Amino acid sequence: MEVKLLESLSQVDAASWNGLAKGAYPFLRHEFLLALEQSGAVSEKSGWLPRHLLVFNAGELCAIMPMYLKYHSRGEYVFDQQWANAYHQHGLDYYPKWLAAIPFTPCQGPRFAVKPGVNADETLVLLLATVKQLALQHGASSWHCLFPDPQQLALLQNAQLSIREGVQFQWFNKGYGHFDDFLQTLSASKRKMVKRERRKVIEQGVQLQKIQGKDISEGQWQVFFQFYALTYLKKGSQPYLNLAFFRQIAETMPGQLLLVFALKDASPVGAALSFIGEGTLYGRYWGCYEEYDSLHFEACYYQGIDYCIEHGLAKFDSGAQGEHKIARGFEPVTTYSAHWIQDGRFAEAIADFLRRERLEVQTYKAEAATYLPFKKCGAD
């Protein structure tokens, strides 16, 4: 087998890439990753230098792994700045580093794809050997694989990588036929809370509208982008993505987009954009001009739950952070990242840190589960 390094997704045709990526996970698709590059959201200037790995066997593409050379840790959602500081304190460079991840996307999914019939363990060993060689060539300190799905975790563990754990909150469809069926699983107090939040939105004169990707107009994309950008600007930072990115995915993968508009007096006041996978809805971007009581919960959570129930999707992955999701039926789940550190001394120290951190994360997850709103057996 032969490994090739690509500087852009434009160097491989979409059909070949997507033939391995499949369509279940929208963020691994050629269209999504290419839009990041061609819009400039991912570039050397932004500190995300594309360097994707392709594996060929007798000239046939048999494995892919999107990868980036990083000069900072922004937009990753797995925080390793302390590691970078430790390197700096010892007079060493932590950056650049290699990253196998989907930029700005803390959603679990495949981080490499292998053709059926090809040995995945052997392919990953080959990919990692290539990464280690590239690390020497580019002076990179490490390689990190962020938010791999649990199915690929065993492969990463078999490769003797250090595993880091985290916690997110996701909603699971337990065969509900209607939103009220979900409400009936909640304790009386939490059921009243959700009903009250949904009612408050209506009482403020705000209406919600779901729009499929193919039906989103250019004007609606412009308004949505203003909302999205405001989310960052209110915090004094710049948005990771630009309007060109959203325009491109609107053209190339509209079937996997869902926009929820919040309207007051027929004018948009907020919006949430989600991606539709095979069995999973991924809530990604939100913004509003001004705050309305409970509107964030309605647009970002309850509308997504409604959509999952209506379309038979098994899971709603609403992204990183957000303990307030627990009271609204989002359950704690473990997320993972895998790490290879070139310097043996730091590798040992980081592995020890991860062992201790893992116990804290598991304790936190167990405690978070005790606050779930579901009623006990036999209770109202």
mmCIF file of C-alpha atoms in Angstrom, residues 75-350:
data_model
loop_
_atom_site.group_PDB
_atom_site.id
_atom_site.type_symbol
_atom_site.label_atom_id
_atom_site.label_comp_id
_atom_site.label_asym_id
_atom_site.label_seq_id
_atom_site.Cartn_x
_atom_site.Cartn_y
_atom_site.Cartn_z
ATOM 1 C CA GLY A 75 -11.540 25.627 17.024
ATOM 2 C CA GLU A 76 -10.814 22.122 18.344
ATOM 3 C CA TYR A 77 -12.965 21.767 21.520
ATOM 4 C CA VAL A 78 -10.397 19.431 23.097
ATOM 5 C CA PHE A 79 -8.259 21.733 25.177
ATOM 6 C CA ASP A 80 -4.523 21.120 25.226
ATOM 7 C CA GLN A 81 -3.261 24.635 25.910
ATOM 8 C CA GLN A 82 -1.794 23.451 29.228
ATOM 9 C CA TRP A 83 0.331 20.975 27.316
ATOM 10 C CA ALA A 84 1.501 23.767 25.023
ATOM 11 C CA ASN A 85 2.375 25.902 28.059
ATOM 12 C CA ALA A 86 4.385 23.046 29.568
ATOM 13 C CA TYR A 87 6.392 22.748 26.353
ATOM 14 C CA HIS A 88 6.993 26.494 26.350
ATOM 15 C CA GLN A 89 8.169 26.460 29.975
ATOM 16 C CA HIS A 90 10.759 23.836 29.021
ATOM 17 C CA GLY A 91 11.978 25.845 26.038
ATOM 18 C CA LEU A 92 10.321 23.546 23.489
ATOM 19 C CA ASP A 93 7.808 24.126 20.703
ATOM 20 C CA TYR A 94 4.412 22.418 20.921
ATOM 21 C CA TYR A 95 3.308 23.893 17.601
ATOM 22 C CA PRO A 96 3.028 22.894 14.897
ATOM 23 C CA LYS A 97 1.107 19.717 15.618
ATOM 24 C CA TRP A 98 -0.780 17.250 13.424
ATOM 25 C CA LEU A 99 -4.533 16.962 13.809
ATOM 26 C CA ALA A 100 -6.992 14.382 12.467
ATOM 27 C CA ALA A 101 -10.278 16.147 13.042
ATOM 28 C CA ILE A 102 -13.160 17.994 11.448
ATOM 29 C CA PRO A 103 -12.408 21.707 11.850
ATOM 30 C CA PHE A 104 -14.697 23.579 14.255
ATOM 31 C CA THR A 105 -16.905 20.490 14.677
ATOM 32 C CA PRO A 106 -17.031 18.741 18.086
ATOM 33 C CA CYS A 107 -19.281 15.923 16.834
ATOM 34 C CA GLN A 108 -18.283 12.284 17.132
ATOM 35 C CA GLY A 109 -17.802 10.449 13.867
ATOM 36 C CA PRO A 110 -15.298 8.481 11.769
ATOM 37 C CA ARG A 111 -11.898 10.155 11.564
ATOM 38 C CA PHE A 112 -10.673 7.860 8.822
ATOM 39 C CA ALA A 113 -12.499 5.594 6.416
ATOM 40 C CA VAL A 114 -11.326 2.256 5.045
ATOM 41 C CA LYS A 115 -12.677 0.324 2.080
ATOM 42 C CA PRO A 116 -14.619 -2.831 3.046
ATOM 43 C CA GLY A 117 -12.333 -5.845 2.985
ATOM 44 C CA VAL A 118 -9.212 -3.812 3.802
ATOM 45 C CA ASN A 119 -7.660 -4.467 7.226
ATOM 46 C CA ALA A 120 -8.414 -1.359 9.280
ATOM 47 C CA ASP A 121 -5.776 -2.087 11.964
ATOM 48 C CA GLU A 122 -2.993 -2.455 9.414
ATOM 49 C CA THR A 123 -4.165 0.643 7.565
ATOM 50 C CA LEU A 124 -4.131 2.739 10.737
ATOM 51 C CA VAL A 125 -0.620 1.486 11.560
ATOM 52 C CA LEU A 126 0.493 2.609 8.103
ATOM 53 C CA LEU A 127 -1.183 6.000 8.510
ATOM 54 C CA LEU A 128 0.419 6.548 11.918
ATOM 55 C CA ALA A 129 3.845 5.573 10.598
ATOM 56 C CA THR A 130 3.379 8.203 7.899
ATOM 57 C CA VAL A 131 2.277 10.775 10.494
ATOM 58 C CA LYS A 132 5.378 10.114 12.622
ATOM 59 C CA GLN A 133 7.615 10.543 9.606
ATOM 60 C CA LEU A 134 5.837 13.792 8.720
ATOM 61 C CA ALA A 135 6.243 14.989 12.308
ATOM 62 C CA LEU A 136 10.007 14.712 11.940
ATOM 63 C CA GLN A 137 9.956 16.501 8.592
ATOM 64 C CA HIS A 138 7.819 19.413 9.821
ATOM 65 C CA GLY A 139 9.089 19.665 13.375
ATOM 66 C CA ALA A 140 5.662 18.747 14.770
ATOM 67 C CA SER A 141 5.394 17.753 18.407
ATOM 68 C CA SER A 142 2.435 15.409 18.220
ATOM 69 C CA TRP A 143 -0.612 13.968 16.470
ATOM 70 C CA HIS A 144 -4.153 14.197 17.804
ATOM 71 C CA CYS A 145 -7.359 12.508 16.689
ATOM 72 C CA LEU A 146 -10.398 14.384 17.997
ATOM 73 C CA PHE A 147 -13.935 13.057 18.529
ATOM 74 C CA PRO A 148 -13.576 9.659 16.810
ATOM 75 C CA ASP A 149 -16.699 7.553 17.023
ATOM 76 C CA PRO A 150 -16.703 4.711 19.574
ATOM 77 C CA GLN A 151 -16.416 2.147 16.760
ATOM 78 C CA GLN A 152 -12.943 3.470 15.887
ATOM 79 C CA LEU A 153 -11.831 3.847 19.493
ATOM 80 C CA ALA A 154 -10.637 0.229 19.746
ATOM 81 C CA LEU A 155 -8.441 0.703 16.656
ATOM 82 C CA LEU A 156 -6.847 3.778 18.215
ATOM 83 C CA GLN A 157 -6.293 1.959 21.507
ATOM 84 C CA ASN A 158 -4.705 -0.972 19.674
ATOM 85 C CA ALA A 159 -2.273 1.510 18.127
ATOM 86 C CA GLN A 160 -0.968 2.298 21.645
ATOM 87 C CA LEU A 161 -2.253 5.875 21.618
ATOM 88 C CA SER A 162 -3.140 7.783 24.773
ATOM 89 C CA ILE A 163 -6.912 8.154 25.074
ATOM 90 C CA ARG A 164 -8.584 11.204 26.545
ATOM 91 C CA GLU A 165 -12.216 11.258 27.659
ATOM 92 C CA GLY A 166 -14.755 14.060 27.789
ATOM 93 C CA VAL A 167 -18.505 14.455 28.228
ATOM 94 C CA GLN A 168 -21.218 15.846 25.982
ATOM 95 C CA PHE A 169 -24.995 15.753 26.213
ATOM 96 C CA GLN A 170 -27.151 14.082 23.571
ATOM 97 C CA TRP A 171 -30.843 13.322 23.178
ATOM 98 C CA PHE A 172 -32.031 9.832 22.264
ATOM 99 C CA ASN A 173 -35.279 8.947 20.516
ATOM 100 C CA LYS A 174 -36.854 6.065 22.406
ATOM 101 C CA GLY A 175 -39.518 5.325 19.851
ATOM 102 C CA TYR A 176 -41.550 8.484 20.446
ATOM 103 C CA GLY A 177 -44.440 9.147 18.098
ATOM 104 C CA HIS A 178 -44.903 12.755 19.188
ATOM 105 C CA PHE A 179 -43.237 15.378 21.374
ATOM 106 C CA ASP A 180 -45.892 14.709 24.022
ATOM 107 C CA ASP A 181 -44.692 11.092 24.210
ATOM 108 C CA PHE A 182 -41.268 12.407 25.167
ATOM 109 C CA LEU A 183 -42.817 14.770 27.715
ATOM 110 C CA GLN A 184 -44.566 11.867 29.393
ATOM 111 C CA THR A 185 -41.192 10.330 30.251
ATOM 112 C CA LEU A 186 -40.207 13.405 32.282
ATOM 113 C CA SER A 187 -40.930 14.042 35.942
ATOM 114 C CA ALA A 188 -43.927 16.276 36.580
ATOM 115 C CA SER A 189 -41.795 19.322 37.454
ATOM 116 C CA LYS A 190 -39.551 19.033 34.392
ATOM 117 C CA ARG A 191 -42.533 18.333 32.141
ATOM 118 C CA LYS A 192 -44.130 21.575 33.357
ATOM 119 C CA MET A 193 -40.830 23.414 32.836
ATOM 120 C CA VAL A 194 -40.550 22.355 29.185
ATOM 121 C CA LYS A 195 -44.197 23.196 28.499
ATOM 122 C CA ARG A 196 -43.740 26.571 30.167
ATOM 123 C CA GLU A 197 -40.638 27.374 28.100
ATOM 124 C CA ARG A 198 -42.380 26.491 24.851
ATOM 125 C CA ARG A 199 -45.437 28.512 25.868
ATOM 126 C CA LYS A 200 -43.316 31.575 26.715
ATOM 127 C CA VAL A 201 -41.938 31.663 23.183
ATOM 128 C CA ILE A 202 -45.464 31.709 21.760
ATOM 129 C CA GLU A 203 -46.615 34.341 24.269
ATOM 130 C CA GLN A 204 -43.810 36.649 23.100
ATOM 131 C CA GLY A 205 -45.228 36.454 19.601
ATOM 132 C CA VAL A 206 -42.361 34.379 18.238
ATOM 133 C CA GLN A 207 -43.066 31.657 15.689
ATOM 134 C CA LEU A 208 -40.689 28.902 14.536
ATOM 135 C CA GLN A 209 -40.219 27.825 10.934
ATOM 136 C CA LYS A 210 -38.252 24.785 9.733
ATOM 137 C CA ILE A 211 -36.705 25.130 6.275
ATOM 138 C CA GLN A 212 -34.990 22.307 4.399
ATOM 139 C CA GLY A 213 -31.660 23.144 2.756
ATOM 140 C CA LYS A 214 -32.968 23.211 -0.817
ATOM 141 C CA ASP A 215 -35.641 25.758 0.138
ATOM 142 C CA ILE A 216 -33.348 28.245 1.920
ATOM 143 C CA SER A 217 -33.109 31.455 -0.110
ATOM 144 C CA GLU A 218 -30.022 33.610 -0.590
ATOM 145 C CA GLY A 219 -31.598 36.299 1.572
ATOM 146 C CA GLN A 220 -32.277 33.805 4.354
ATOM 147 C CA TRP A 221 -28.653 32.630 4.246
ATOM 148 C CA GLN A 222 -27.475 36.233 4.609
ATOM 149 C CA VAL A 223 -29.760 36.793 7.615
ATOM 150 C CA PHE A 224 -28.692 33.494 9.185
ATOM 151 C CA PHE A 225 -25.028 34.399 8.787
ATOM 152 C CA GLN A 226 -25.603 37.708 10.560
ATOM 153 C CA PHE A 227 -27.115 35.786 13.489
ATOM 154 C CA TYR A 228 -24.256 33.275 13.489
ATOM 155 C CA ALA A 229 -21.586 35.986 13.404
ATOM 156 C CA LEU A 230 -23.272 37.895 16.235
ATOM 157 C CA THR A 231 -22.838 34.894 18.524
ATOM 158 C CA TYR A 232 -19.073 35.385 18.263
ATOM 159 C CA LEU A 233 -19.005 39.170 18.024
ATOM 160 C CA LYS A 234 -20.989 39.501 21.268
ATOM 161 C CA LYS A 235 -18.097 37.672 22.952
ATOM 162 C CA GLY A 236 -15.482 39.861 21.316
ATOM 163 C CA SER A 237 -14.218 37.247 18.863
ATOM 164 C CA GLN A 238 -14.453 36.600 15.133
ATOM 165 C CA PRO A 239 -16.563 33.766 13.685
ATOM 166 C CA TYR A 240 -14.681 30.721 12.416
ATOM 167 C CA LEU A 241 -16.830 30.416 9.283
ATOM 168 C CA ASN A 242 -17.868 32.916 6.613
ATOM 169 C CA LEU A 243 -20.840 33.430 4.356
ATOM 170 C CA ALA A 244 -18.999 31.860 1.412
ATOM 171 C CA PHE A 245 -18.801 28.575 3.346
ATOM 172 C CA PHE A 246 -22.542 28.481 3.984
ATOM 173 C CA ARG A 247 -23.335 29.440 0.391
ATOM 174 C CA GLN A 248 -21.160 26.601 -0.893
ATOM 175 C CA ILE A 249 -22.664 23.858 1.289
ATOM 176 C CA ALA A 250 -26.109 25.194 0.375
ATOM 177 C CA GLU A 251 -25.262 24.360 -3.239
ATOM 178 C CA THR A 252 -23.360 21.096 -2.725
ATOM 179 C CA MET A 253 -25.134 19.331 0.177
ATOM 180 C CA PRO A 254 -28.575 20.950 0.658
ATOM 181 C CA GLY A 255 -30.212 17.630 1.527
ATOM 182 C CA GLN A 256 -28.274 17.529 4.789
ATOM 183 C CA LEU A 257 -29.196 21.005 6.029
ATOM 184 C CA LEU A 258 -32.049 22.133 8.260
ATOM 185 C CA LEU A 259 -32.552 25.791 9.175
ATOM 186 C CA VAL A 260 -34.882 26.844 11.992
ATOM 187 C CA PHE A 261 -35.946 30.474 11.782
ATOM 188 C CA ALA A 262 -37.517 32.324 14.710
ATOM 189 C CA LEU A 263 -39.909 35.008 13.431
ATOM 190 C CA LYS A 264 -41.619 37.906 15.207
ATOM 191 C CA ASP A 265 -44.084 39.969 13.178
ATOM 192 C CA ALA A 266 -42.848 38.000 10.154
ATOM 193 C CA SER A 267 -39.270 39.255 10.665
ATOM 194 C CA PRO A 268 -36.401 36.892 11.640
ATOM 195 C CA VAL A 269 -35.114 37.375 15.182
ATOM 196 C CA GLY A 270 -32.975 34.235 15.490
ATOM 197 C CA ALA A 271 -31.905 31.089 13.668
ATOM 198 C CA ALA A 272 -30.365 27.668 14.267
ATOM 199 C CA LEU A 273 -28.700 25.517 11.594
ATOM 200 C CA SER A 274 -28.445 21.741 11.919
ATOM 201 C CA PHE A 275 -26.967 18.993 9.745
ATOM 202 C CA ILE A 276 -28.893 15.829 8.985
ATOM 203 C CA GLY A 277 -27.027 12.533 9.134
ATOM 204 C CA GLU A 278 -28.208 8.963 8.794
ATOM 205 C CA GLY A 279 -30.124 8.508 12.039
ATOM 206 C CA THR A 280 -28.651 11.598 13.720
ATOM 207 C CA LEU A 281 -29.414 15.303 13.740
ATOM 208 C CA TYR A 282 -26.404 17.505 14.484
ATOM 209 C CA GLY A 283 -27.200 20.893 15.996
ATOM 210 C CA ARG A 284 -24.378 23.248 15.025
ATOM 211 C CA TYR A 285 -24.893 27.018 14.751
ATOM 212 C CA TRP A 286 -27.158 29.510 16.513
ATOM 213 C CA GLY A 287 -27.549 33.271 16.763
ATOM 214 C CA CYS A 288 -30.062 36.033 17.459
ATOM 215 C CA TYR A 289 -30.356 39.831 17.390
ATOM 216 C CA GLU A 290 -31.708 40.081 20.928
ATOM 217 C CA GLU A 291 -32.612 37.665 23.676
ATOM 218 C CA TYR A 292 -36.125 36.293 24.031
ATOM 219 C CA ASP A 293 -37.116 34.240 27.053
ATOM 220 C CA SER A 294 -36.550 30.510 26.319
ATOM 221 C CA LEU A 295 -36.036 31.073 22.579
ATOM 222 C CA HIS A 296 -32.611 29.402 22.626
ATOM 223 C CA PHE A 297 -34.119 26.260 24.169
ATOM 224 C CA GLU A 298 -36.937 26.220 21.611
ATOM 225 C CA ALA A 299 -34.876 26.883 18.490
ATOM 226 C CA CYS A 300 -31.813 24.813 19.392
ATOM 227 C CA TYR A 301 -33.322 21.898 21.340
ATOM 228 C CA TYR A 302 -37.083 21.467 21.166
ATOM 229 C CA GLN A 303 -37.348 22.072 17.423
ATOM 230 C CA GLY A 304 -34.538 19.543 16.906
ATOM 231 C CA ILE A 305 -36.288 16.985 19.111
ATOM 232 C CA ASP A 306 -39.490 17.596 17.144
ATOM 233 C CA TYR A 307 -37.616 16.968 13.896
ATOM 234 C CA CYS A 308 -36.001 13.764 15.162
ATOM 235 C CA ILE A 309 -39.357 12.380 16.278
ATOM 236 C CA GLU A 310 -41.111 13.384 13.060
ATOM 237 C CA HIS A 311 -38.424 11.826 10.833
ATOM 238 C CA GLY A 312 -37.501 8.815 12.964
ATOM 239 C CA LEU A 313 -33.947 9.916 13.745
ATOM 240 C CA ALA A 314 -32.430 8.015 16.647
ATOM 241 C CA LYS A 315 -30.238 10.739 18.126
ATOM 242 C CA PHE A 316 -29.829 14.487 18.453
ATOM 243 C CA ASP A 317 -26.182 15.528 18.882
ATOM 244 C CA SER A 318 -26.321 19.167 19.966
ATOM 245 C CA GLY A 319 -22.560 19.743 20.194
ATOM 246 C CA ALA A 320 -20.205 20.621 23.007
ATOM 247 C CA GLN A 321 -20.874 21.874 26.532
ATOM 248 C CA GLY A 322 -24.227 22.913 27.970
ATOM 249 C CA GLU A 323 -25.148 21.399 31.339
ATOM 250 C CA HIS A 324 -28.529 23.112 30.978
ATOM 251 C CA LYS A 325 -29.338 20.427 28.403
ATOM 252 C CA ILE A 326 -29.593 17.779 31.138
ATOM 253 C CA ALA A 327 -32.869 19.105 32.559
ATOM 254 C CA ARG A 328 -34.293 18.986 29.015
ATOM 255 C CA GLY A 329 -33.619 15.302 28.446
ATOM 256 C CA PHE A 330 -30.106 15.314 26.982
ATOM 257 C CA GLU A 331 -28.075 12.462 28.485
ATOM 258 C CA PRO A 332 -24.335 12.545 29.277
ATOM 259 C CA VAL A 333 -22.215 10.520 26.858
ATOM 260 C CA THR A 334 -18.471 9.922 26.747
ATOM 261 C CA THR A 335 -16.440 11.490 23.968
ATOM 262 C CA TYR A 336 -12.874 10.538 23.103
ATOM 263 C CA SER A 337 -9.664 11.829 21.606
ATOM 264 C CA ALA A 338 -6.430 9.956 20.874
ATOM 265 C CA HIS A 339 -2.926 11.390 21.193
ATOM 266 C CA TRP A 340 0.600 10.551 20.109
ATOM 267 C CA ILE A 341 3.348 12.678 21.671
ATOM 268 C CA GLN A 342 6.756 12.491 20.036
ATOM 269 C CA ASP A 343 8.845 13.439 23.105
ATOM 270 C CA GLY A 344 8.941 10.414 25.426
ATOM 271 C CA ARG A 345 9.155 12.500 28.593
ATOM 272 C CA PHE A 346 6.087 14.538 27.732
ATOM 273 C CA ALA A 347 4.301 11.435 26.446
ATOM 274 C CA GLU A 348 4.670 9.797 29.848
ATOM 275 C CA ALA A 349 3.631 12.927 31.746
ATOM 276 C CA ILE A 350 0.571 13.477 29.547
#
